[in-house]
mmCIF file of C-alpha atoms in Angstrom:
data_model
loop_
_atom_site.group_PDB
_atom_site.id
_atom_site.type_symbol
_atom_site.label_atom_id
_atom_site.label_comp_id
_atom_site.label_asym_id
_atom_site.label_seq_id
_atom_site.Cartn_x
_atom_site.Cartn_y
_atom_site.Cartn_z
ATOM 1 C CA MET A 1 26.618 3.033 -9.385
ATOM 2 C CA SER A 2 27.493 4.474 -12.750
ATOM 3 C CA ALA A 3 28.611 7.959 -13.649
ATOM 4 C CA SER A 4 26.551 9.892 -16.151
ATOM 5 C CA HIS A 5 27.224 13.213 -17.847
ATOM 6 C CA PRO A 6 24.460 15.503 -19.041
ATOM 7 C CA ILE A 7 23.911 15.779 -22.774
ATOM 8 C CA SER A 8 22.155 18.425 -24.794
ATOM 9 C CA SER A 9 19.145 16.225 -25.589
ATOM 10 C CA LYS A 10 18.318 15.672 -21.943
ATOM 11 C CA PRO A 11 14.774 16.872 -21.162
ATOM 12 C CA GLN A 12 14.389 19.999 -19.054
ATOM 13 C CA ARG A 13 14.228 19.235 -15.352
ATOM 14 C CA LEU A 14 11.810 20.667 -12.842
ATOM 15 C CA GLN A 15 14.205 22.851 -10.913
ATOM 16 C CA SER A 16 11.912 23.303 -7.916
ATOM 17 C CA LEU A 17 11.885 19.525 -7.442
ATOM 18 C CA ASP A 18 15.689 19.396 -7.631
ATOM 19 C CA ILE A 19 15.913 22.131 -5.000
ATOM 20 C CA LEU A 20 13.462 20.330 -2.727
ATOM 21 C CA ARG A 21 15.447 17.100 -3.145
ATOM 22 C CA GLY A 22 18.658 18.856 -2.136
ATOM 23 C CA ILE A 23 17.092 20.559 0.870
ATOM 24 C CA THR A 24 15.586 17.261 1.978
ATOM 25 C CA VAL A 25 18.797 15.233 1.828
ATOM 26 C CA ALA A 26 20.740 18.031 3.568
ATOM 27 C CA VAL A 27 18.213 18.183 6.423
ATOM 28 C CA MET A 28 18.157 14.364 6.540
ATOM 29 C CA ILE A 29 21.910 14.333 7.119
ATOM 30 C CA LEU A 30 21.554 17.184 9.635
ATOM 31 C CA VAL A 31 18.985 15.471 11.864
ATOM 32 C CA ASN A 32 20.679 12.058 11.662
ATOM 33 C CA ASN A 33 23.987 13.396 13.001
ATOM 34 C CA ASN A 34 23.536 15.688 15.975
ATOM 35 C CA GLY A 35 26.582 14.723 18.036
ATOM 36 C CA SER A 36 24.563 14.329 21.215
ATOM 37 C CA GLY A 37 21.026 13.001 21.158
ATOM 38 C CA ASP A 38 20.406 14.203 24.708
ATOM 39 C CA ASP A 39 21.339 17.826 24.026
ATOM 40 C CA ALA A 40 19.989 18.415 20.511
ATOM 41 C CA TYR A 41 17.074 20.739 19.878
ATOM 42 C CA ARG A 42 13.833 18.825 20.234
ATOM 43 C CA THR A 43 12.681 19.555 16.706
ATOM 44 C CA LEU A 44 15.905 18.052 15.324
ATOM 45 C CA MET A 45 15.182 14.767 17.093
ATOM 46 C CA HIS A 46 12.610 12.153 16.124
ATOM 47 C CA SER A 47 9.484 11.884 18.243
ATOM 48 C CA ARG A 48 9.807 9.176 20.853
ATOM 49 C CA TRP A 49 6.400 7.807 19.853
ATOM 50 C CA ASN A 50 3.317 9.861 18.936
ATOM 51 C CA GLY A 51 3.920 13.344 17.581
ATOM 52 C CA CYS A 52 5.819 14.951 14.731
ATOM 53 C CA THR A 53 8.974 17.068 14.600
ATOM 54 C CA LEU A 54 11.049 18.478 11.745
ATOM 55 C CA ALA A 55 13.175 15.326 11.859
ATOM 56 C CA ASP A 56 10.045 13.229 11.302
ATOM 57 C CA VAL A 57 9.110 15.122 8.138
ATOM 58 C CA VAL A 58 12.352 14.524 6.226
ATOM 59 C CA PHE A 59 12.109 10.839 5.242
ATOM 60 C CA PRO A 60 8.509 10.973 3.963
ATOM 61 C CA THR A 61 9.408 14.090 1.968
ATOM 62 C CA PHE A 62 12.181 12.121 0.283
ATOM 63 C CA LEU A 63 9.748 9.305 -0.583
ATOM 64 C CA PHE A 64 7.310 11.900 -1.914
ATOM 65 C CA ILE A 65 10.100 13.202 -4.186
ATOM 66 C CA VAL A 66 10.894 9.645 -5.316
ATOM 67 C CA GLY A 67 7.295 9.260 -6.459
ATOM 68 C CA THR A 68 7.201 12.609 -8.257
ATOM 69 C CA SER A 69 10.572 12.075 -9.935
ATOM 70 C CA LEU A 70 9.796 8.636 -11.321
ATOM 71 C CA VAL A 71 6.789 10.027 -13.213
ATOM 72 C CA PHE A 72 9.022 12.609 -14.919
ATOM 73 C CA SER A 73 11.661 9.974 -15.661
ATOM 74 C CA PHE A 74 9.215 7.451 -17.136
ATOM 75 C CA ARG A 75 7.458 10.068 -19.268
ATOM 76 C CA ALA A 76 10.783 11.189 -20.756
ATOM 77 C CA ARG A 77 12.058 7.671 -21.429
ATOM 78 C CA LEU A 78 8.773 6.454 -22.914
ATOM 79 C CA SER A 79 8.766 9.470 -25.242
ATOM 80 C CA ARG A 80 12.190 8.356 -26.491
ATOM 81 C CA GLY A 81 10.733 5.002 -27.509
ATOM 82 C CA GLU A 82 11.705 2.791 -24.569
ATOM 83 C CA SER A 83 9.241 0.052 -23.716
ATOM 84 C CA ARG A 84 7.505 -0.398 -20.384
ATOM 85 C CA HIS A 85 9.100 -3.821 -20.008
ATOM 86 C CA SER A 86 12.619 -2.413 -20.407
ATOM 87 C CA LEU A 87 11.818 0.309 -17.892
ATOM 88 C CA MET A 88 10.478 -2.291 -15.472
ATOM 89 C CA ALA A 89 13.658 -4.341 -15.814
ATOM 90 C CA HIS A 90 15.670 -1.236 -14.932
ATOM 91 C CA VAL A 91 13.359 -0.531 -11.976
ATOM 92 C CA VAL A 92 13.886 -4.040 -10.560
ATOM 93 C CA LYS A 93 17.650 -3.741 -10.999
ATOM 94 C CA ARG A 94 17.757 -0.312 -9.404
ATOM 95 C CA ALA A 95 15.567 -1.360 -6.468
ATOM 96 C CA ALA A 96 17.789 -4.400 -5.839
ATOM 97 C CA ILE A 97 20.952 -2.272 -5.865
ATOM 98 C CA ILE A 98 19.465 0.300 -3.490
ATOM 99 C CA PHE A 99 18.306 -2.493 -1.157
ATOM 100 C CA LEU A 100 21.798 -4.045 -1.162
ATOM 101 C CA LEU A 101 23.375 -0.648 -0.493
ATOM 102 C CA GLY A 102 21.102 -0.396 2.527
ATOM 103 C CA LEU A 103 22.376 -3.736 3.798
ATOM 104 C CA LEU A 104 25.947 -2.521 3.243
ATOM 105 C CA ILE A 105 25.275 0.561 5.355
ATOM 106 C CA ASN A 106 23.745 -1.571 8.115
ATOM 107 C CA THR A 107 26.795 -3.874 8.283
ATOM 108 C CA PHE A 108 29.562 -1.293 7.806
ATOM 109 C CA PRO A 109 32.297 -1.254 9.069
ATOM 110 C CA PHE A 110 32.485 -4.557 10.985
ATOM 111 C CA PHE A 111 30.196 -6.690 8.766
ATOM 112 C CA GLN A 112 28.711 -8.744 11.606
ATOM 113 C CA MET A 113 26.242 -10.777 9.574
ATOM 114 C CA ASP A 114 24.699 -12.446 12.631
ATOM 115 C CA MET A 115 23.550 -8.975 13.774
ATOM 116 C CA LEU A 116 22.598 -7.662 10.339
ATOM 117 C CA ARG A 117 19.612 -5.349 10.354
ATOM 118 C CA ILE A 118 17.487 -6.349 7.352
ATOM 119 C CA TYR A 119 15.217 -3.299 7.267
ATOM 120 C CA GLY A 120 16.487 0.243 6.819
ATOM 121 C CA VAL A 121 16.023 3.602 5.112
ATOM 122 C CA LEU A 122 17.421 2.573 1.730
ATOM 123 C CA GLN A 123 15.576 -0.741 1.893
ATOM 124 C CA ARG A 124 12.301 1.137 2.389
ATOM 125 C CA ILE A 125 13.135 3.498 -0.470
ATOM 126 C CA ALA A 126 13.842 0.494 -2.705
ATOM 127 C CA LEU A 127 10.529 -1.218 -1.896
ATOM 128 C CA CYS A 128 8.480 1.958 -2.245
ATOM 129 C CA PHE A 129 10.221 2.800 -5.521
ATOM 130 C CA LEU A 130 9.564 -0.705 -6.852
ATOM 131 C CA CYS A 131 5.855 -0.710 -5.952
ATOM 132 C CA ALA A 132 5.169 2.855 -7.074
ATOM 133 C CA SER A 133 7.047 2.309 -10.349
ATOM 134 C CA THR A 134 5.074 -0.843 -11.121
ATOM 135 C CA LEU A 135 1.778 0.949 -10.550
ATOM 136 C CA THR A 136 2.883 3.947 -12.604
ATOM 137 C CA LEU A 137 3.990 1.826 -15.558
ATOM 138 C CA TYR A 138 1.088 -0.619 -15.704
ATOM 139 C CA THR A 139 -1.978 1.100 -14.225
ATOM 140 C CA ARG A 140 -3.970 4.287 -14.690
ATOM 141 C CA VAL A 141 -3.542 7.402 -12.586
ATOM 142 C CA ARG A 142 -6.977 6.758 -11.098
ATOM 143 C CA THR A 143 -5.767 3.386 -9.807
ATOM 144 C CA SER A 144 -2.902 5.060 -7.924
ATOM 145 C CA ALA A 145 -5.366 7.535 -6.396
ATOM 146 C CA ILE A 146 -7.722 4.756 -5.304
ATOM 147 C CA LEU A 147 -4.871 2.731 -3.837
ATOM 148 C CA PHE A 148 -3.616 5.801 -1.973
ATOM 149 C CA VAL A 149 -6.958 6.177 -0.201
ATOM 150 C CA ALA A 150 -7.347 2.402 0.267
ATOM 151 C CA ILE A 151 -3.939 2.088 1.941
ATOM 152 C CA LEU A 152 -4.684 4.949 4.347
ATOM 153 C CA CYS A 153 -8.054 3.515 5.355
ATOM 154 C CA GLY A 154 -6.901 -0.096 5.345
ATOM 155 C CA TYR A 155 -3.875 0.664 7.505
ATOM 156 C CA TRP A 156 -6.100 2.355 10.094
ATOM 157 C CA ALA A 157 -8.396 -0.678 10.098
ATOM 158 C CA LEU A 158 -5.403 -3.000 10.481
ATOM 159 C CA LEU A 159 -4.065 -1.206 13.552
ATOM 160 C CA ARG A 160 -7.455 -0.453 15.079
ATOM 161 C CA LEU A 161 -9.559 -3.550 14.427
ATOM 162 C CA VAL A 162 -7.237 -6.549 14.014
ATOM 163 C CA PRO A 163 -6.467 -8.351 17.307
ATOM 164 C CA VAL A 164 -2.790 -8.526 18.245
ATOM 165 C CA PRO A 165 -2.030 -12.229 18.930
ATOM 166 C CA GLY A 166 -1.367 -12.788 22.596
ATOM 167 C CA PHE A 167 -2.560 -9.315 23.629
ATOM 168 C CA GLY A 168 -6.066 -8.651 22.344
ATOM 169 C CA VAL A 169 -8.035 -6.044 20.424
ATOM 170 C CA PRO A 170 -6.760 -2.432 20.419
ATOM 171 C CA CYS A 171 -8.909 0.011 22.446
ATOM 172 C CA HIS A 172 -10.420 -2.935 24.324
ATOM 173 C CA GLU A 173 -7.855 -5.294 25.875
ATOM 174 C CA ILE A 174 -4.847 -3.085 25.008
ATOM 175 C CA PRO A 175 -4.291 0.646 24.377
ATOM 176 C CA PHE A 176 -4.435 1.839 20.784
ATOM 177 C CA LEU A 177 -0.909 2.246 19.282
ATOM 178 C CA ASP A 178 0.760 0.720 22.304
ATOM 179 C CA PRO A 179 4.534 0.760 21.557
ATOM 180 C CA VAL A 180 4.959 -2.990 22.114
ATOM 181 C CA ARG A 181 1.470 -4.412 21.716
ATOM 182 C CA ASN A 182 0.566 -3.415 18.178
ATOM 183 C CA ILE A 183 0.233 -5.545 15.057
ATOM 184 C CA VAL A 184 3.113 -3.790 13.259
ATOM 185 C CA ALA A 185 5.646 -4.489 16.016
ATOM 186 C CA TRP A 186 4.256 -8.018 16.514
ATOM 187 C CA THR A 187 4.779 -8.764 12.807
ATOM 188 C CA ASP A 188 8.382 -7.501 12.880
ATOM 189 C CA ARG A 189 9.174 -9.620 15.927
ATOM 190 C CA HIS A 190 7.744 -12.769 14.368
ATOM 191 C CA LEU A 191 9.331 -12.307 10.970
ATOM 192 C CA LEU A 192 12.847 -11.672 12.245
ATOM 193 C CA PRO A 193 14.761 -12.248 15.488
ATOM 194 C CA ALA A 194 15.329 -9.139 17.598
ATOM 195 C CA ARG A 195 19.034 -9.079 16.677
ATOM 196 C CA HIS A 196 18.046 -8.308 13.074
ATOM 197 C CA LEU A 197 15.762 -5.404 14.018
ATOM 198 C CA TYR A 198 16.612 -1.763 14.678
ATOM 199 C CA ARG A 199 18.971 -1.642 17.671
ATOM 200 C CA GLN A 200 17.921 -5.194 18.570
ATOM 201 C CA SER A 201 14.567 -3.808 19.725
ATOM 202 C CA PHE A 202 10.983 -5.109 19.814
ATOM 203 C CA TYR A 203 10.084 -3.479 16.494
ATOM 204 C CA ASP A 204 11.693 -1.817 13.480
ATOM 205 C CA PRO A 205 10.721 1.726 12.393
ATOM 206 C CA GLU A 206 11.234 0.641 8.763
ATOM 207 C CA GLY A 207 9.491 -2.694 9.211
ATOM 208 C CA LEU A 208 7.289 -4.583 6.773
ATOM 209 C CA LEU A 209 3.729 -3.418 7.499
ATOM 210 C CA SER A 210 4.659 0.231 7.986
ATOM 211 C CA THR A 211 6.368 0.106 4.588
ATOM 212 C CA VAL A 212 2.935 -0.501 3.055
ATOM 213 C CA SER A 213 1.817 2.817 4.519
ATOM 214 C CA ALA A 214 5.035 4.443 3.282
ATOM 215 C CA ILE A 215 4.066 3.337 -0.233
ATOM 216 C CA ALA A 216 1.067 5.675 0.112
ATOM 217 C CA THR A 217 3.493 8.556 0.689
ATOM 218 C CA THR A 218 5.277 7.629 -2.536
ATOM 219 C CA LEU A 219 1.969 7.363 -4.401
ATOM 220 C CA LEU A 220 1.118 10.896 -3.299
ATOM 221 C CA GLY A 221 4.328 11.932 -5.031
ATOM 222 C CA VAL A 222 3.281 9.955 -8.123
ATOM 223 C CA LEU A 223 -0.061 11.769 -8.248
ATOM 224 C CA THR A 224 1.779 15.077 -7.857
ATOM 225 C CA GLY A 225 4.075 14.192 -10.744
ATOM 226 C CA HIS A 226 1.120 13.476 -13.024
ATOM 227 C CA TRP A 227 -0.442 16.804 -12.048
ATOM 228 C CA LEU A 228 2.767 18.720 -12.804
ATOM 229 C CA LEU A 229 3.069 17.016 -16.201
ATOM 230 C CA SER A 230 -0.498 17.864 -17.169
ATOM 231 C CA SER A 231 -1.216 20.425 -19.875
ATOM 232 C CA LYS A 232 -2.667 22.961 -17.448
ATOM 233 C CA ASP A 233 -1.280 26.464 -16.996
ATOM 234 C CA LEU A 234 1.670 26.777 -14.615
ATOM 235 C CA SER A 235 -0.179 29.083 -12.247
ATOM 236 C CA ILE A 236 -3.102 26.647 -12.109
ATOM 237 C CA LYS A 237 -0.672 23.837 -11.258
ATOM 238 C CA ALA A 238 0.778 25.919 -8.421
ATOM 239 C CA ARG A 239 -2.697 26.610 -7.031
ATOM 240 C CA GLY A 240 -3.552 22.931 -7.357
ATOM 241 C CA LEU A 241 -0.509 22.003 -5.277
ATOM 242 C CA CYS A 242 -1.585 24.480 -2.593
ATOM 243 C CA LEU A 243 -5.134 23.118 -2.525
ATOM 244 C CA ALA A 244 -3.852 19.539 -2.293
ATOM 245 C CA ALA A 245 -1.519 20.570 0.542
ATOM 246 C CA PHE A 246 -4.400 22.206 2.410
ATOM 247 C CA ALA A 247 -6.606 19.135 1.900
ATOM 248 C CA CYS A 248 -3.907 16.796 3.240
ATOM 249 C CA LEU A 249 -3.104 18.984 6.246
ATOM 250 C CA ALA A 250 -6.768 19.485 7.135
ATOM 251 C CA SER A 251 -7.489 15.754 6.824
ATOM 252 C CA ALA A 252 -4.436 14.949 8.954
ATOM 253 C CA CYS A 253 -5.494 17.296 11.733
ATOM 254 C CA LEU A 254 -9.087 16.029 11.700
ATOM 255 C CA TRP A 255 -7.953 12.394 11.821
ATOM 256 C CA SER A 256 -5.124 12.770 14.350
ATOM 257 C CA PRO A 257 -7.266 12.630 17.546
ATOM 258 C CA TRP A 258 -8.351 9.105 16.536
ATOM 259 C CA PHE A 259 -5.198 8.088 14.660
ATOM 260 C CA PRO A 260 -2.218 10.055 16.029
ATOM 261 C CA PHE A 261 0.822 11.122 14.042
ATOM 262 C CA ASN A 262 3.448 8.422 14.480
ATOM 263 C CA LYS A 263 6.540 8.099 12.302
ATOM 264 C CA ARG A 264 7.652 4.763 13.740
ATOM 265 C CA LEU A 265 4.344 3.174 12.735
ATOM 266 C CA TRP A 266 3.955 5.524 9.728
ATOM 267 C CA THR A 267 0.298 6.108 10.567
ATOM 268 C CA SER A 268 -2.152 7.336 7.934
ATOM 269 C CA SER A 269 -2.536 10.730 9.602
ATOM 270 C CA TYR A 270 1.256 11.017 9.525
ATOM 271 C CA VAL A 271 1.195 10.281 5.771
ATOM 272 C CA LEU A 272 -1.282 13.108 5.238
ATOM 273 C CA LEU A 273 0.533 15.551 7.515
ATOM 274 C CA THR A 274 3.980 15.042 6.018
ATOM 275 C CA GLY A 275 2.544 14.812 2.505
ATOM 276 C CA GLY A 276 0.772 18.125 3.022
ATOM 277 C CA ILE A 277 3.982 19.754 4.224
ATOM 278 C CA ALA A 278 5.914 18.374 1.232
ATOM 279 C CA LEU A 279 3.205 19.613 -1.143
ATOM 280 C CA PHE A 280 3.187 23.063 0.430
ATOM 281 C CA VAL A 281 6.978 23.470 0.227
ATOM 282 C CA LEU A 282 7.014 22.175 -3.349
ATOM 283 C CA ALA A 283 4.182 24.560 -4.253
ATOM 284 C CA ALA A 284 6.145 27.517 -2.882
ATOM 285 C CA LEU A 285 9.323 26.513 -4.725
ATOM 286 C CA TYR A 286 7.393 25.747 -7.908
ATOM 287 C CA PHE A 287 5.715 29.158 -7.864
ATOM 288 C CA LEU A 288 8.954 31.040 -7.220
ATOM 289 C CA VAL A 289 11.318 29.086 -9.466
ATOM 290 C CA ASP A 290 9.226 27.569 -12.255
ATOM 291 C CA VAL A 291 6.308 29.996 -12.505
ATOM 292 C CA ARG A 292 7.842 33.375 -11.601
ATOM 293 C CA ARG A 293 11.283 32.333 -12.905
ATOM 294 C CA LEU A 294 13.068 33.687 -9.838
ATOM 295 C CA ARG A 295 16.818 33.201 -10.160
ATOM 296 C CA SER A 296 17.806 30.170 -8.125
ATOM 297 C CA THR A 297 21.387 31.173 -7.303
ATOM 298 C CA TRP A 298 20.311 31.304 -3.650
ATOM 299 C CA ALA A 299 19.523 27.591 -3.857
ATOM 300 C CA TRP A 300 22.886 26.556 -5.304
ATOM 301 C CA PRO A 301 23.876 24.372 -2.291
ATOM 302 C CA ALA A 302 20.525 22.563 -2.494
ATOM 303 C CA ILE A 303 20.955 22.010 -6.233
ATOM 304 C CA VAL A 304 24.414 20.540 -5.602
ATOM 305 C CA PHE A 305 23.084 18.214 -2.908
ATOM 306 C CA GLY A 306 20.107 17.263 -5.054
ATOM 307 C CA SER A 307 22.271 16.375 -8.055
ATOM 308 C CA ASN A 308 23.757 13.428 -6.142
ATOM 309 C CA ALA A 309 21.247 12.976 -3.333
ATOM 310 C CA LEU A 310 21.646 9.212 -2.920
ATOM 311 C CA THR A 311 25.436 9.503 -3.006
ATOM 312 C CA ALA A 312 25.354 12.219 -0.350
ATOM 313 C CA TYR A 313 23.165 10.124 1.945
ATOM 314 C CA ILE A 314 25.257 6.958 1.547
ATOM 315 C CA PHE A 315 28.465 8.910 2.172
ATOM 316 C CA SER A 316 26.968 10.461 5.315
ATOM 317 C CA GLU A 317 25.984 7.068 6.722
ATOM 318 C CA LEU A 318 29.361 5.447 5.992
ATOM 319 C CA PHE A 319 31.212 8.506 7.310
ATOM 320 C CA ALA A 320 29.160 8.487 10.530
ATOM 321 C CA SER A 321 29.815 4.764 11.052
ATOM 322 C CA THR A 322 33.533 5.342 10.498
ATOM 323 C CA LEU A 323 33.656 8.121 13.100
ATOM 324 C CA GLN A 324 31.776 5.968 15.599
ATOM 325 C CA SER A 325 34.064 2.970 15.084
ATOM 326 C CA ILE A 326 37.347 4.802 15.771
ATOM 327 C CA HIS A 327 38.110 5.502 19.425
ATOM 328 C CA THR A 328 40.389 8.023 21.071
ATOM 329 C CA MET A 329 40.894 9.641 24.480
ATOM 330 C CA ALA A 330 39.083 12.823 25.493
ATOM 331 C CA ASN A 331 38.760 14.267 28.991
ATOM 332 C CA GLY A 332 40.445 11.163 30.348
ATOM 333 C CA GLN A 333 37.911 8.744 28.891
ATOM 334 C CA SER A 334 37.703 6.586 25.801
ATOM 335 C CA VAL A 335 35.266 8.026 23.247
ATOM 336 C CA ASN A 336 34.692 7.611 19.541
ATOM 337 C CA LEU A 337 35.666 10.343 17.099
ATOM 338 C CA SER A 338 32.107 11.599 16.806
ATOM 339 C CA GLN A 339 31.904 12.103 20.565
ATOM 340 C CA ALA A 340 35.373 13.651 20.630
ATOM 341 C CA VAL A 341 34.393 16.298 18.063
ATOM 342 C CA PHE A 342 31.198 17.089 19.982
ATOM 343 C CA LEU A 343 33.107 17.374 23.282
ATOM 344 C CA PHE A 344 35.542 19.770 21.605
ATOM 345 C CA LEU A 345 32.666 21.933 20.382
ATOM 346 C CA ALA A 346 30.905 21.751 23.748
ATOM 347 C CA ALA A 347 34.074 22.962 25.464
ATOM 348 C CA HIS A 348 33.989 26.147 23.368
ATOM 349 C CA ILE A 349 30.214 26.545 23.028
ATOM 350 C CA HIS A 350 28.621 26.540 26.451
ATOM 351 C CA ASN A 351 25.070 25.979 25.238
ATOM 352 C CA PRO A 352 24.823 22.196 24.646
ATOM 353 C CA ALA A 353 21.987 22.551 22.123
ATOM 354 C CA ILE A 354 23.974 25.036 20.028
ATOM 355 C CA ALA A 355 27.036 22.788 20.283
ATOM 356 C CA SER A 356 24.958 19.878 19.018
ATOM 357 C CA LEU A 357 23.629 22.004 16.167
ATOM 358 C CA GLY A 358 27.179 23.109 15.384
ATOM 359 C CA TYR A 359 28.238 19.488 15.099
ATOM 360 C CA SER A 360 25.308 18.776 12.755
ATOM 361 C CA VAL A 361 26.123 21.740 10.517
ATOM 362 C CA LEU A 362 29.796 20.784 10.436
ATOM 363 C CA PHE A 363 28.864 17.224 9.484
ATOM 364 C CA VAL A 364 26.638 18.459 6.642
ATOM 365 C CA LEU A 365 29.449 20.677 5.341
ATOM 366 C CA VAL A 366 31.838 17.718 5.277
ATOM 367 C CA CYS A 367 29.280 15.665 3.338
ATOM 368 C CA PHE A 368 28.782 18.589 0.957
ATOM 369 C CA LEU A 369 32.423 18.511 -0.189
ATOM 370 C CA PRO A 370 32.384 15.225 -2.168
ATOM 371 C CA VAL A 371 29.085 16.010 -3.915
ATOM 372 C CA TRP A 372 30.374 19.513 -4.725
ATOM 373 C CA VAL A 373 33.431 17.954 -6.380
ATOM 374 C CA LEU A 374 31.192 15.611 -8.373
ATOM 375 C CA TYR A 375 28.942 18.526 -9.354
ATOM 376 C CA ARG A 376 31.862 20.613 -10.579
ATOM 377 C CA LYS A 377 33.063 17.710 -12.703
ATOM 378 C CA ARG A 378 29.500 17.239 -13.998
ATOM 379 C CA ILE A 379 29.408 13.689 -12.658
ATOM 380 C CA PHE A 380 26.049 12.416 -11.445
ATOM 381 C CA LEU A 381 26.153 8.965 -9.880
ATOM 382 C CA LYS A 382 23.128 6.786 -10.555
ATOM 383 C CA VAL A 383 22.183 3.189 -9.892
#
């Protein structure tokens, strides 16, 4: 990563997007660190299989923001005279660094390479960023829109119509979206040994085929970025975001009985649902902050988080791994530091769900401190 300082010639940023980025990374850290998975509020936990909770909305929202942001970034850099080839070289470099940072997170702190998980959150961000950037730089907006629809329909056809080797055709020999007997999980198992998958399981929630569907989420962000950079009136842009949100949410609900919401498989209905939610929240922020010019002092913590979003996430993951790797004694038993802090809170807060939420909030506050220091020094770490 390199440190950059803002200069006077820097193009004006879309503040609503910065606020949404900060809110997203803060909630991402919140839901990933709840102290006790058994006691946390249900909406702060990922769905076990089909379904959608608040925790399930966070990651696709971040990918949506990645897509929107890269359009703004490319437009500004192209207007300064940079070539598409130089931008593409930077994209490849950045994607590689983000992917490697994801591998670092997966191996930290013991660096057991024989158990290294290849897939991961940052790895998916890197691949989606790379694909969406390539399309944005070298194709028309219409191509991105067509590919968005093609991925959604093609992914449904893949999971619904393609036989799973050794098991059969979905909805005939095997149930549709069976947790083990689906083409996505089968592909993960045959590409990599189980020890290199998420928790040495039979599939990986950030696996290869589901990443293709996640690219559609990023492309929705790309299309949103083009819309926001159009020459239309600000109020028309806000209404357009609302209409797009309604269209996505309605399509998701109509499709879900035949293609359920599923984060682990990143189903097409899930893309539309989470994309619609992201569009709706962005539309509200855009109307309040960029159209009505409402003072955004209330959003200061989100702006701070958003200014170094990737740094905040990486710090949270390394900090969580550190807490889980250090053991101490609590209540006469050996526990890691994360468990010890939760047990301390649970001893003073008798409602386990509130204690779990208290741990999550405390964890977010700790992660806020380093990015707040960077923000005050006007240091923004980029790859």
